[in-house]
PDB file of C-alpha atoms and ligand atoms in Angstrom:
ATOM      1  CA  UNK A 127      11.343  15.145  47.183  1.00 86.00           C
ATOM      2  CA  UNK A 128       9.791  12.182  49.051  1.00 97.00           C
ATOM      3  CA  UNK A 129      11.606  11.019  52.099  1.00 97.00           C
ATOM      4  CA  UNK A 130      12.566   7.458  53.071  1.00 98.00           C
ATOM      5  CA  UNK A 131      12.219   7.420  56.864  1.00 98.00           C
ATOM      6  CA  UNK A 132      13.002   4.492  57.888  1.00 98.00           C
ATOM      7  CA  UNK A 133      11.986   0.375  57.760  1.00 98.00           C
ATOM      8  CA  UNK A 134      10.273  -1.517  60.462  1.00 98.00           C
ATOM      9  CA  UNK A 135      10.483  -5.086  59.512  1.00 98.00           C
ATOM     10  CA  UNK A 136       8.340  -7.604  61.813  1.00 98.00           C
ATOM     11  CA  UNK A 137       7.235 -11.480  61.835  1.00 98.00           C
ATOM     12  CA  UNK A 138       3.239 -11.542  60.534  1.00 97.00           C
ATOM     13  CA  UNK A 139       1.793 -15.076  62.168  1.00 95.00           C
ATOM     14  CA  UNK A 140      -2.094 -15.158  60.998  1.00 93.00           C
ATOM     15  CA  UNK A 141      -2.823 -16.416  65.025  1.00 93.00           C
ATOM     16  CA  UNK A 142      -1.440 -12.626  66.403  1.00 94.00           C
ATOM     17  CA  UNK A 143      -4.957 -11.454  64.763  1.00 93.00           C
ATOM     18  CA  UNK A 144      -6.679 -14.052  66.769  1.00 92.00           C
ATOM     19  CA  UNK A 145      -4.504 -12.522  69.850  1.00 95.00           C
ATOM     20  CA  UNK A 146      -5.807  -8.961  69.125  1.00 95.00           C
ATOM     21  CA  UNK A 147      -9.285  -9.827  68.433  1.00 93.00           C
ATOM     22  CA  UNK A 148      -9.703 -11.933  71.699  1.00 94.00           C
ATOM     23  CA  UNK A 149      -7.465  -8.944  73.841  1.00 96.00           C
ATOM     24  CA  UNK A 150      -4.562 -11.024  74.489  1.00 97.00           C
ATOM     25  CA  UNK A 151      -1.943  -8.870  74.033  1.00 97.00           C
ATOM     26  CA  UNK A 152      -0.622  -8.796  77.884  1.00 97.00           C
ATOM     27  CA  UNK A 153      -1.156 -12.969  78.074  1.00 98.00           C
ATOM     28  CA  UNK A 154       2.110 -14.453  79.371  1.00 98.00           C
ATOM     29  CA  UNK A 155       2.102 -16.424  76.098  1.00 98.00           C
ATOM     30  CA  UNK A 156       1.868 -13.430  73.539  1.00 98.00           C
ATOM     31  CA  UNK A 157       3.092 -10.119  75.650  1.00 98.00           C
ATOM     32  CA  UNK A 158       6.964 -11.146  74.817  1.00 98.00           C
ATOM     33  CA  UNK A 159       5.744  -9.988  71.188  1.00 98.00           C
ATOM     34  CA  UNK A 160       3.363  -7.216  71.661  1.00 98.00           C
ATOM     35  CA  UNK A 161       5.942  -5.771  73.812  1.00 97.00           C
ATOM     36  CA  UNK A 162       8.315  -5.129  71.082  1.00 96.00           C
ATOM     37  CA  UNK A 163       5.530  -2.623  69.330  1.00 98.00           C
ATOM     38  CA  UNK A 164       5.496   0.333  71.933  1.00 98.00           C
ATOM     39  CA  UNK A 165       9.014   1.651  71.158  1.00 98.00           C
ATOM     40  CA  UNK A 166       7.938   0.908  67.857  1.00 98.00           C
ATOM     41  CA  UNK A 167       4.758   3.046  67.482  1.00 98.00           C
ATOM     42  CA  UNK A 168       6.927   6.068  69.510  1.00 98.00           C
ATOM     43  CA  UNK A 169       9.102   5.924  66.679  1.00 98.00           C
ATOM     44  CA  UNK A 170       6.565   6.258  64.079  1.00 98.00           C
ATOM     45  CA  UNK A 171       4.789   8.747  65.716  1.00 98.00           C
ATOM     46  CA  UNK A 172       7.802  10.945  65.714  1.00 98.00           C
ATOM     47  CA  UNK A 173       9.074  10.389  62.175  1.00 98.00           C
ATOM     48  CA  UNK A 174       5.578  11.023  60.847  1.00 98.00           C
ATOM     49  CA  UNK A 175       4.818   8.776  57.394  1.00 98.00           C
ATOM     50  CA  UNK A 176       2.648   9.800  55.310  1.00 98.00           C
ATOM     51  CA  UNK A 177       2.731   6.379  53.296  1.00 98.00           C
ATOM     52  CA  UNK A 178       3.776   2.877  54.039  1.00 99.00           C
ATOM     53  CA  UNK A 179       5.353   0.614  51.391  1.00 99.00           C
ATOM     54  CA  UNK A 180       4.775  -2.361  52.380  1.00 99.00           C
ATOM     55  CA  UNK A 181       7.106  -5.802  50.900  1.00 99.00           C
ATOM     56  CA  UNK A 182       5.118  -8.932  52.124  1.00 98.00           C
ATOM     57  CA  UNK A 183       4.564 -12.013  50.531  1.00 98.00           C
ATOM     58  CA  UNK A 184       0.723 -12.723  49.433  1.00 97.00           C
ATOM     59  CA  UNK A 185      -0.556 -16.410  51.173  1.00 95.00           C
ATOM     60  CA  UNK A 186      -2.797 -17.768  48.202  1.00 93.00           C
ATOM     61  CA  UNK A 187      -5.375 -14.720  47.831  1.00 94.00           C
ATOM     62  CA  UNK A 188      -4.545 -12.953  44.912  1.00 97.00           C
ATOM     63  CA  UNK A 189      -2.039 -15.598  43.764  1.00 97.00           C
ATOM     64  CA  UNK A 190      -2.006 -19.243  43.920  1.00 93.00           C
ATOM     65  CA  UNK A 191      -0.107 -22.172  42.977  1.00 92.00           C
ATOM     66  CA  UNK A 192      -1.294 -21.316  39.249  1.00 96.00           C
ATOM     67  CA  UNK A 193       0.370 -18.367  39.080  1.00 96.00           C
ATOM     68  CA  UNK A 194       2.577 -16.542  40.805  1.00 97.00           C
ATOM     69  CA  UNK A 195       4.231 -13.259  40.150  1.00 98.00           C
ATOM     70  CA  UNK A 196       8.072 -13.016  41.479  1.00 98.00           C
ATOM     71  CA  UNK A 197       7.208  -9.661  42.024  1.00 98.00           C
ATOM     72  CA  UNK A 198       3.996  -7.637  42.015  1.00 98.00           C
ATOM     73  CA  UNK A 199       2.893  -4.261  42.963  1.00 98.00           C
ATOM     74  CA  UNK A 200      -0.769  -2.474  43.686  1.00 98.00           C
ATOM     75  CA  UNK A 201      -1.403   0.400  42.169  1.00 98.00           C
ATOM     76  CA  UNK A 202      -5.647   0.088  43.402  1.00 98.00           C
ATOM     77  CA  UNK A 203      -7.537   3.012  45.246  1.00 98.00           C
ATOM     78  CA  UNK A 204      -7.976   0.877  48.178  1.00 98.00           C
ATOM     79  CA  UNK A 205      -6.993  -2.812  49.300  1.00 98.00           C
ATOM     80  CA  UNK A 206      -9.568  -4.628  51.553  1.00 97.00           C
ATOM     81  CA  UNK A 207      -8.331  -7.268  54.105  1.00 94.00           C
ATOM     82  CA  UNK A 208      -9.581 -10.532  53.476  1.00 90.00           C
ATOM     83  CA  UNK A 209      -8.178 -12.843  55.335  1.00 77.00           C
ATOM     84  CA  UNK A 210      -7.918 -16.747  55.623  1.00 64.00           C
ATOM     85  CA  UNK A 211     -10.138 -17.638  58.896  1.00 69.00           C
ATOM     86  CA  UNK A 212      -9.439 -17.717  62.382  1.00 73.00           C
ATOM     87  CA  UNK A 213     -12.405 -16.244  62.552  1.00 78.00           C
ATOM     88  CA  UNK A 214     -11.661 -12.575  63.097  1.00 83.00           C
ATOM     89  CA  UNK A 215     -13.328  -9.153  62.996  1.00 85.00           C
ATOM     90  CA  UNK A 216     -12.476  -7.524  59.378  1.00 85.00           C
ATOM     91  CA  UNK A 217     -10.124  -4.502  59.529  1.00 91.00           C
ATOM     92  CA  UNK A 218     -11.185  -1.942  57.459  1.00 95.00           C
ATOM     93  CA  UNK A 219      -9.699  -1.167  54.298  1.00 97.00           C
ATOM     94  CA  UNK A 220      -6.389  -0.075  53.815  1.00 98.00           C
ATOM     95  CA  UNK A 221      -6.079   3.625  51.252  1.00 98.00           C
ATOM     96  CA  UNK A 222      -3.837   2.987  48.222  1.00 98.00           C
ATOM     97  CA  UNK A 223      -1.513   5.885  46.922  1.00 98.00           C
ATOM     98  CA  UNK A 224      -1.836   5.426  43.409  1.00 98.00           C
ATOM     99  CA  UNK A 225      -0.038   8.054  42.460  1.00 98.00           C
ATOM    100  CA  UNK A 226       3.017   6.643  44.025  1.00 98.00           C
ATOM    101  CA  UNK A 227       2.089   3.191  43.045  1.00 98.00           C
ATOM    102  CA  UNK A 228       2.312   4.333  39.587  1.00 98.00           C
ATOM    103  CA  UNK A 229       5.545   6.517  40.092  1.00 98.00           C
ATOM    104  CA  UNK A 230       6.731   2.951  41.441  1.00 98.00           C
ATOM    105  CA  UNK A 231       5.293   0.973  38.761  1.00 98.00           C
ATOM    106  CA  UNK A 232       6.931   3.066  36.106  1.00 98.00           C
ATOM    107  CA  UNK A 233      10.210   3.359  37.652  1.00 98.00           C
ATOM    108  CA  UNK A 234      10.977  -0.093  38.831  1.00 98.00           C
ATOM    109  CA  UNK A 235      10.026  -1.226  35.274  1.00 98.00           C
ATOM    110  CA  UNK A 236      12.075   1.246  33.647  1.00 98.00           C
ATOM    111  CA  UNK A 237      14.897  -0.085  36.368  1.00 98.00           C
ATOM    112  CA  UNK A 238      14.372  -3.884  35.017  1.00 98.00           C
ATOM    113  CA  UNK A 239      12.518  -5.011  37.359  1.00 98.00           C
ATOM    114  CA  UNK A 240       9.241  -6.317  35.625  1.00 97.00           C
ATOM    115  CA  UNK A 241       6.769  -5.981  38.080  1.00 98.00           C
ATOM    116  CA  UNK A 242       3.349  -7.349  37.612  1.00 98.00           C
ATOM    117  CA  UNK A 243       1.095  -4.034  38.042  1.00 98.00           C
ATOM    118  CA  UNK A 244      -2.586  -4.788  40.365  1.00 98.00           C
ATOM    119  CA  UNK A 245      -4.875  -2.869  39.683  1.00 98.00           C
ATOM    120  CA  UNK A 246      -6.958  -4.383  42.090  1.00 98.00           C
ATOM    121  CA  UNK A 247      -5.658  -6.640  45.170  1.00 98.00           C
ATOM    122  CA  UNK A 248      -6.674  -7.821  48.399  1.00 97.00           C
ATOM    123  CA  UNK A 249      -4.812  -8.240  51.441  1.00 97.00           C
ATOM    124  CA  UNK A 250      -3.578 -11.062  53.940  1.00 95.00           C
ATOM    125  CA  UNK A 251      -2.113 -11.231  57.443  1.00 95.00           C
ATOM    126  CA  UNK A 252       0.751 -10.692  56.240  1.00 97.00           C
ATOM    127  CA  UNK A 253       0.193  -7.002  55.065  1.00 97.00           C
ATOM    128  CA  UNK A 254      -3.213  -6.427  57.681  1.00 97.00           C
ATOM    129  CA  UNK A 255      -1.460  -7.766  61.243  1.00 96.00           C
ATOM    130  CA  UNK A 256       1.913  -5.411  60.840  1.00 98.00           C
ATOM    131  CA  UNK A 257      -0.120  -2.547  60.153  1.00 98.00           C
ATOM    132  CA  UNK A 258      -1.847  -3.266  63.443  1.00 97.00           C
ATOM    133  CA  UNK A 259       1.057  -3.781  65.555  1.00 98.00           C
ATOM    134  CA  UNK A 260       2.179  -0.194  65.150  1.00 98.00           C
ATOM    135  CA  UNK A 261      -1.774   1.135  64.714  1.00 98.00           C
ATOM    136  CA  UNK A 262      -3.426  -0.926  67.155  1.00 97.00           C
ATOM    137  CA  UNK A 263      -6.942   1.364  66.526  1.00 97.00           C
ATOM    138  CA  UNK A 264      -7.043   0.181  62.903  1.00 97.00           C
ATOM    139  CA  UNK A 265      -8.217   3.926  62.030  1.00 98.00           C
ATOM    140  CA  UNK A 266      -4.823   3.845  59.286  1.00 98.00           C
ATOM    141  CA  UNK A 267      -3.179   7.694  59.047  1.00 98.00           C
ATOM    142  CA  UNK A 268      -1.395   6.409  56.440  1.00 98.00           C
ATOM    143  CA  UNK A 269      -1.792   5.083  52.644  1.00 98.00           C
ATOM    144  CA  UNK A 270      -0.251   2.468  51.183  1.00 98.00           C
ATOM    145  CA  UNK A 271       1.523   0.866  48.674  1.00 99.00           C
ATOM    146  CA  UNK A 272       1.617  -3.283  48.099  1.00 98.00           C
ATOM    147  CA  UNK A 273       4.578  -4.936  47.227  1.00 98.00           C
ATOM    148  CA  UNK A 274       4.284  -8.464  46.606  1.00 98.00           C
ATOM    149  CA  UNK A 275       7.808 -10.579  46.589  1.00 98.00           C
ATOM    150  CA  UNK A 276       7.534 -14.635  45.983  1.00 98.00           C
ATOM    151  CA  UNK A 277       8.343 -16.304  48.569  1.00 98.00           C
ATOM    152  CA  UNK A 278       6.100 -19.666  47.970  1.00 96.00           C
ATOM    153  CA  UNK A 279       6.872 -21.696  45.057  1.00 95.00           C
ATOM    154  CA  UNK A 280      10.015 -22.523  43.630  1.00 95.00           C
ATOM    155  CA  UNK A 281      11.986 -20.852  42.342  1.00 95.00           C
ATOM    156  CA  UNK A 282      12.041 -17.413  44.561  1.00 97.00           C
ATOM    157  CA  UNK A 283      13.523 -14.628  43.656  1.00 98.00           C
ATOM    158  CA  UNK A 284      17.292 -14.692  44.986  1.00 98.00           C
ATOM    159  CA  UNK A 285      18.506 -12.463  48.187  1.00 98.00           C
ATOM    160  CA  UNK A 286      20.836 -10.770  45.756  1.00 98.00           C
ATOM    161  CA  UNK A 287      17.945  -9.966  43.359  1.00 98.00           C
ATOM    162  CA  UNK A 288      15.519  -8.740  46.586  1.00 98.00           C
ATOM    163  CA  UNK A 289      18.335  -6.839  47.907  1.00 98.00           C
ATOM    164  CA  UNK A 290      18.254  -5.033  44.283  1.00 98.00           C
ATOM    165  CA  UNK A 291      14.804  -4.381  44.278  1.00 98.00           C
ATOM    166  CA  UNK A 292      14.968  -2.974  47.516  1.00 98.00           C
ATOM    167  CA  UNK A 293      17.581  -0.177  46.248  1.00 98.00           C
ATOM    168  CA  UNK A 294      15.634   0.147  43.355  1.00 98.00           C
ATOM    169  CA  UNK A 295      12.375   1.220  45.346  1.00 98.00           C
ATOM    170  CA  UNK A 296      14.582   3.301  47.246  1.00 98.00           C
ATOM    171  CA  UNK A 297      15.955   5.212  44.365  1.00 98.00           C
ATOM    172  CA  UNK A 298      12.176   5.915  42.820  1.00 98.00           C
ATOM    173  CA  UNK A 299      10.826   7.242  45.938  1.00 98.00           C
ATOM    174  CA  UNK A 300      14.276   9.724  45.962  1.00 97.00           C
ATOM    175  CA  UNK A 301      13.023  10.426  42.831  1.00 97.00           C
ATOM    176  CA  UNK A 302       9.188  10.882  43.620  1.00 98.00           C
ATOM    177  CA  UNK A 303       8.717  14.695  43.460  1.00 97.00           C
ATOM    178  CA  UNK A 304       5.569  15.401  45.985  1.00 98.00           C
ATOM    179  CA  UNK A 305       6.870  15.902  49.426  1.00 97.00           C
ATOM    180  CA  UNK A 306       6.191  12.968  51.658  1.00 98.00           C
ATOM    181  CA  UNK A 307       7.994  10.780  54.304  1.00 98.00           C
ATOM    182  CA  UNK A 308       7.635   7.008  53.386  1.00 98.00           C
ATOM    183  CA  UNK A 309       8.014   4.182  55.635  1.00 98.00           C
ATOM    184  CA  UNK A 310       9.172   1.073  53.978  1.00 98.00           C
ATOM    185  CA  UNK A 311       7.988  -2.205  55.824  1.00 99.00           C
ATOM    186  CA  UNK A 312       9.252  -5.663  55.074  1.00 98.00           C
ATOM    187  CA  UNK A 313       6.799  -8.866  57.329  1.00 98.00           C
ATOM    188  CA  UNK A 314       7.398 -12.475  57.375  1.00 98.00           C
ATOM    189  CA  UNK A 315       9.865 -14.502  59.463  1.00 96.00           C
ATOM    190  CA  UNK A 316      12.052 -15.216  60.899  1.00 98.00           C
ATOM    191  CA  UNK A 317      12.837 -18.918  60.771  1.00 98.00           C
ATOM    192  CA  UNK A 318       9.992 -21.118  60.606  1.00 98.00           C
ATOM    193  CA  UNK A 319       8.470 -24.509  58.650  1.00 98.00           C
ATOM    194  CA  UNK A 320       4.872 -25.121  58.646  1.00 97.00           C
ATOM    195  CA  UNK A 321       5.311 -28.516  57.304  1.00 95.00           C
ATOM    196  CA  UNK A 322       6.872 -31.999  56.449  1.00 96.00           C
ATOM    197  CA  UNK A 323       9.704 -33.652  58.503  1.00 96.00           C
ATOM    198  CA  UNK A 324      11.194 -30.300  59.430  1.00 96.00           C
ATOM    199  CA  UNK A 325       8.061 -28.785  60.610  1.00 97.00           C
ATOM    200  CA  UNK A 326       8.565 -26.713  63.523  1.00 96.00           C
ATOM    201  CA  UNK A 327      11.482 -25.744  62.309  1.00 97.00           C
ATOM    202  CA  UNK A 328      13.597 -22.897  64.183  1.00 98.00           C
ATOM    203  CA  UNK A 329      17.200 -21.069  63.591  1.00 98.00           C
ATOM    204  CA  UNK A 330      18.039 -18.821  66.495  1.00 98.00           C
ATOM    205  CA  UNK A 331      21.582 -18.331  65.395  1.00 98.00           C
ATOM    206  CA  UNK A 332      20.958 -17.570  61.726  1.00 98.00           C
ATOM    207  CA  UNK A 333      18.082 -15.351  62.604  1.00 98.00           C
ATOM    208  CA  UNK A 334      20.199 -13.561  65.223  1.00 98.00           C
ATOM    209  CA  UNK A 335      23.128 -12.844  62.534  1.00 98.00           C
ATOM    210  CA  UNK A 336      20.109 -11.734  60.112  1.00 98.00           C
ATOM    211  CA  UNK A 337      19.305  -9.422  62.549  1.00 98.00           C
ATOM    212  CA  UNK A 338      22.431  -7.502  63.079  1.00 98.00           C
ATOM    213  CA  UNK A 339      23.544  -8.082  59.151  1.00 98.00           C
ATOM    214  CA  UNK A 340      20.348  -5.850  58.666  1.00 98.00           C
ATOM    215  CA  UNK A 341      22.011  -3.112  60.543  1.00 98.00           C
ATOM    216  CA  UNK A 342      25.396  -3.514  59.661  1.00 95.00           C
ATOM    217  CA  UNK A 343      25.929  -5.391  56.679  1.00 97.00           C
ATOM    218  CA  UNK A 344      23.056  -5.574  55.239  1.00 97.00           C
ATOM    219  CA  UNK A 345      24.590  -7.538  51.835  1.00 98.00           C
ATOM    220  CA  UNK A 346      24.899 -10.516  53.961  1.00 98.00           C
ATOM    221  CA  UNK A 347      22.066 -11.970  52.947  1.00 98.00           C
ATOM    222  CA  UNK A 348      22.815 -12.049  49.834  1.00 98.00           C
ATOM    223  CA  UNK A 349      25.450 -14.989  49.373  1.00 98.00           C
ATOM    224  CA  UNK A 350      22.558 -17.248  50.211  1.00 98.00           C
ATOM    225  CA  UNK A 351      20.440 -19.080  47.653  1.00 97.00           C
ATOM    226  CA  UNK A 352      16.986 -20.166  47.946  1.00 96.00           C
ATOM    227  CA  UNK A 353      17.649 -23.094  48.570  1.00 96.00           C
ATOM    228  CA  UNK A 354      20.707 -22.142  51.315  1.00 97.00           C
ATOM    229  CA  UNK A 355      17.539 -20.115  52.851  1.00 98.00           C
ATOM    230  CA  UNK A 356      15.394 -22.891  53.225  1.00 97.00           C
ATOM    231  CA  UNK A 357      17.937 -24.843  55.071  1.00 98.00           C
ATOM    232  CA  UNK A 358      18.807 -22.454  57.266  1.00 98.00           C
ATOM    233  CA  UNK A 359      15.775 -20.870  57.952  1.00 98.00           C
ATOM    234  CA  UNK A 360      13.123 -23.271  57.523  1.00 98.00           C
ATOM    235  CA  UNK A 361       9.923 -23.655  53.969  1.00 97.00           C
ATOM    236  CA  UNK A 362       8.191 -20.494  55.318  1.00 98.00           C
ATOM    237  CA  UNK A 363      11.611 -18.526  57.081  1.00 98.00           C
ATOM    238  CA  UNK A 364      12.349 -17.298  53.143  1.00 98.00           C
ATOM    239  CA  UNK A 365      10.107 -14.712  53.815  1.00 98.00           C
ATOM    240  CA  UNK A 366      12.894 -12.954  55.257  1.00 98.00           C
ATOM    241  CA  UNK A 367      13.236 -12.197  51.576  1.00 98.00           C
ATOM    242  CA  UNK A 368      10.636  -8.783  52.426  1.00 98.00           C
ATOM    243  CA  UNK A 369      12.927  -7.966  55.178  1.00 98.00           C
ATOM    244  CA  UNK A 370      15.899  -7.393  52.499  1.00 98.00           C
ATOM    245  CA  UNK A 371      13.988  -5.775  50.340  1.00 98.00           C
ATOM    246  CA  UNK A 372      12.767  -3.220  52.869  1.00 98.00           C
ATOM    247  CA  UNK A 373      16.546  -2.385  53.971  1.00 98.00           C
ATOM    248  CA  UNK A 374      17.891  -2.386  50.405  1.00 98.00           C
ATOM    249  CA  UNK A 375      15.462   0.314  50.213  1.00 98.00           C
ATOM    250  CA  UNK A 376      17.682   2.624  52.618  1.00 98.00           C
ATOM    251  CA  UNK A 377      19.995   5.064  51.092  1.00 87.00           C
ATOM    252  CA  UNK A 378      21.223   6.782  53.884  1.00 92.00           C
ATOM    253  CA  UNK A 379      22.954   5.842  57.566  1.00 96.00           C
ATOM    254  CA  UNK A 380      20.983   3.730  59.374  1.00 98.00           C
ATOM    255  CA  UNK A 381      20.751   3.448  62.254  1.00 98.00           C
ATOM    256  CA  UNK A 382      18.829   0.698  65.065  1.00 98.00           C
ATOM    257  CA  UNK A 383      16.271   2.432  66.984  1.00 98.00           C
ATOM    258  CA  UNK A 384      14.970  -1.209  68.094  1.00 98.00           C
ATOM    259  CA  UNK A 385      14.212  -4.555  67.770  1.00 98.00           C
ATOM    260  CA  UNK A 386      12.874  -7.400  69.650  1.00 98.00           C
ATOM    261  CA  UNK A 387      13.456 -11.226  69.417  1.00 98.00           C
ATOM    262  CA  UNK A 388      11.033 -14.154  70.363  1.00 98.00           C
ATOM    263  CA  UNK A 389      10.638 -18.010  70.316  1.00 98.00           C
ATOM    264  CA  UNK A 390       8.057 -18.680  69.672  1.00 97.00           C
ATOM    265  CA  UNK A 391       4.877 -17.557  68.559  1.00 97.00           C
ATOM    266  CA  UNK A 392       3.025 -20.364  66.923  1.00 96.00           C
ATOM    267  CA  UNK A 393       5.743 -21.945  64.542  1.00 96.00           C
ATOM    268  CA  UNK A 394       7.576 -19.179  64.396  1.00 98.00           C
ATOM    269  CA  UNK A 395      10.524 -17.277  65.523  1.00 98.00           C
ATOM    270  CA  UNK A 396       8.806 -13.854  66.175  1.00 98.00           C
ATOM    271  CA  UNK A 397      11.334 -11.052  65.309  1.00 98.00           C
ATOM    272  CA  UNK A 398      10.741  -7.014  65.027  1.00 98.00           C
ATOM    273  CA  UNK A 399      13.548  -4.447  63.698  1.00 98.00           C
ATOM    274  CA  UNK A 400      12.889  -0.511  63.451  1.00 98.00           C
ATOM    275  CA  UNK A 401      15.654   0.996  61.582  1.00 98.00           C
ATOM    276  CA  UNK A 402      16.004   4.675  61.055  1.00 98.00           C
ATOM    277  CA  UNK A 403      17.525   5.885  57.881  1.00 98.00           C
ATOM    278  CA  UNK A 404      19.282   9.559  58.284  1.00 94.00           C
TER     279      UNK A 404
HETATM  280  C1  DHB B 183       2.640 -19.089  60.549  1.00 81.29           C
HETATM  281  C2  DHB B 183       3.628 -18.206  60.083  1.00 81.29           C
HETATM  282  C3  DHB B 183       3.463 -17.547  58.858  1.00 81.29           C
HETATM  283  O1  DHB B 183       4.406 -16.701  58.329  1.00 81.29           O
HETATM  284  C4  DHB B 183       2.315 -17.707  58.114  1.00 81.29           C
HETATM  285  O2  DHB B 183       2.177 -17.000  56.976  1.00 81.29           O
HETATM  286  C5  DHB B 183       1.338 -18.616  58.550  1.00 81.29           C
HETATM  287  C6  DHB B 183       1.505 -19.282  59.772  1.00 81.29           C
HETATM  288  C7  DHB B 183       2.769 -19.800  61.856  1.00 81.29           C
HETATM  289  O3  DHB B 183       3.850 -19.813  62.481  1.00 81.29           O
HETATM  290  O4  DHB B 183       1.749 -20.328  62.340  1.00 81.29           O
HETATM  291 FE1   FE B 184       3.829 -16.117  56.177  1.00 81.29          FE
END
């Protein structure tokens, strides 16, 4: 039986791979963020996963404005970072799990959830940076599994809906016979707006009582439409969307092993949550 250890949810700003490219990390500017990874990596390195699923939101690579899955998941040998500029070092490539991709695949279809199924993808900041806050040598112990959730154009899937999905994935990987501990990770966030008259955007006291819903009532979310979300948290702060699918994805008693909170780092209120599930 697979094991869900845990979600670490964290903000995934495309200029934090500029910071770890150029060495930045203790720069009075960025080391408010990078200090919220430490705990973070302890934890992992205790719980031990074997394979990260990882709920992120795809910038434009794989899908654009032309068309755009609500939900997607890879189910490729391997997932190459290819990312939009800033004129960064490469990581390398990321291992898929296909078998669990496909136990995924099946399950969340036959759970009516009608995933579009990648058989080959490529990956963004989004999914590349997280994995380097918690394995800042980019030689990856783990293998993955993509899961792409809409947060771009209009409509997006409701809360309620990635809330669902989350305890959906979480019921397939209880399900998943090989024995393996799983990490679920959900990037993006927290409140932010890249553009228009709003731009700049920032929510401290909805992200704040995002944060602790996450650990104690995690449905909160939920009463919130897309539209609600975009208010409160800003065009781009939706893609707190990843972060309730990752805790929907936790059956058992969960618990906060830490988090960290940060305005902000570029647009964006910079926010990291590692929540054990026992
Ligand atoms: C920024 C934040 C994002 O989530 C993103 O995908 C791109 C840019 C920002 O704050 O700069
Ligand atoms: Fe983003």
């Amino acid at each position: 039986m697979a094991n869900i250890v845990g979600a670490i949810t964290t903000t995934h700003v495309p200029s934090i791979g500029g910071a770890i490219a150029k060495g930045l990390q203790q720069d009075p500017y960025w080391k408010p963020f990078f200090d919220g990874f430490p705990k973070a990596r302890d934890w992992v390195a205790k719980v031990k996963p074997d394979v990260v699923v990882m709920v992120y939101n795809d910038h434009g690579l794989n899908f654009f404005l032309d068309k755009q899955p609500t939900f997607a998941i890879g189910c490729a040998p391997e997932y190459k970072s290819v990312d939009e500029g800033w004129g960064i070092p490469t990581m390398p490539a990321f291992q898929g799990d296909e078998d669990l991709s496909w136990h995924l695949q099946k399950s969340l279809i036959g759970d009516e959830f009608d995933m579009v199924t990648c058989q080959e993808m490529v990956v963004d900041h989004a999914f590349t940076l997280p994995m380097a806050f918690l394995w800042p040598d980019q030689k990856w112990p783990v293998r993955v599994v993509p899961i792409n959730v809409n947060t771009v154009l209009f409509p997006l899937p409701s809360a309620k809906r990635c809330y669902k999905l989350g305890q959906a994935i979480g019921r397939a990987v209880a399900a998943y016979d090989k024995n393996i501990n799983v990490l679920v990770m959900g990037t993006g966030g927290l409140s932010h707006q890249l553009e228009g008259k709003r731009a700049g955007h920032i929510n401290k006291e909805f992200d704040l009582k995002f944060m602790d819903s996450m650990v104690n009532d995690p449905t909160w979310a939920t009463q919130y439409s897309d539209v609600d979300l975009v208010e409160h948290t800003g065009t781009q702060g939706v893609e707190l969307l990843n972060w309730l699918v990752a805790r929907g994805a936790l059956t058992g008693k969960v618990t906060l092993e830490h988090s960290n909170f940060h305005i902000p780092i570029s647009n964006t209120a910079a926010a990291t949550m590692v929540l054990a599930n026992n």
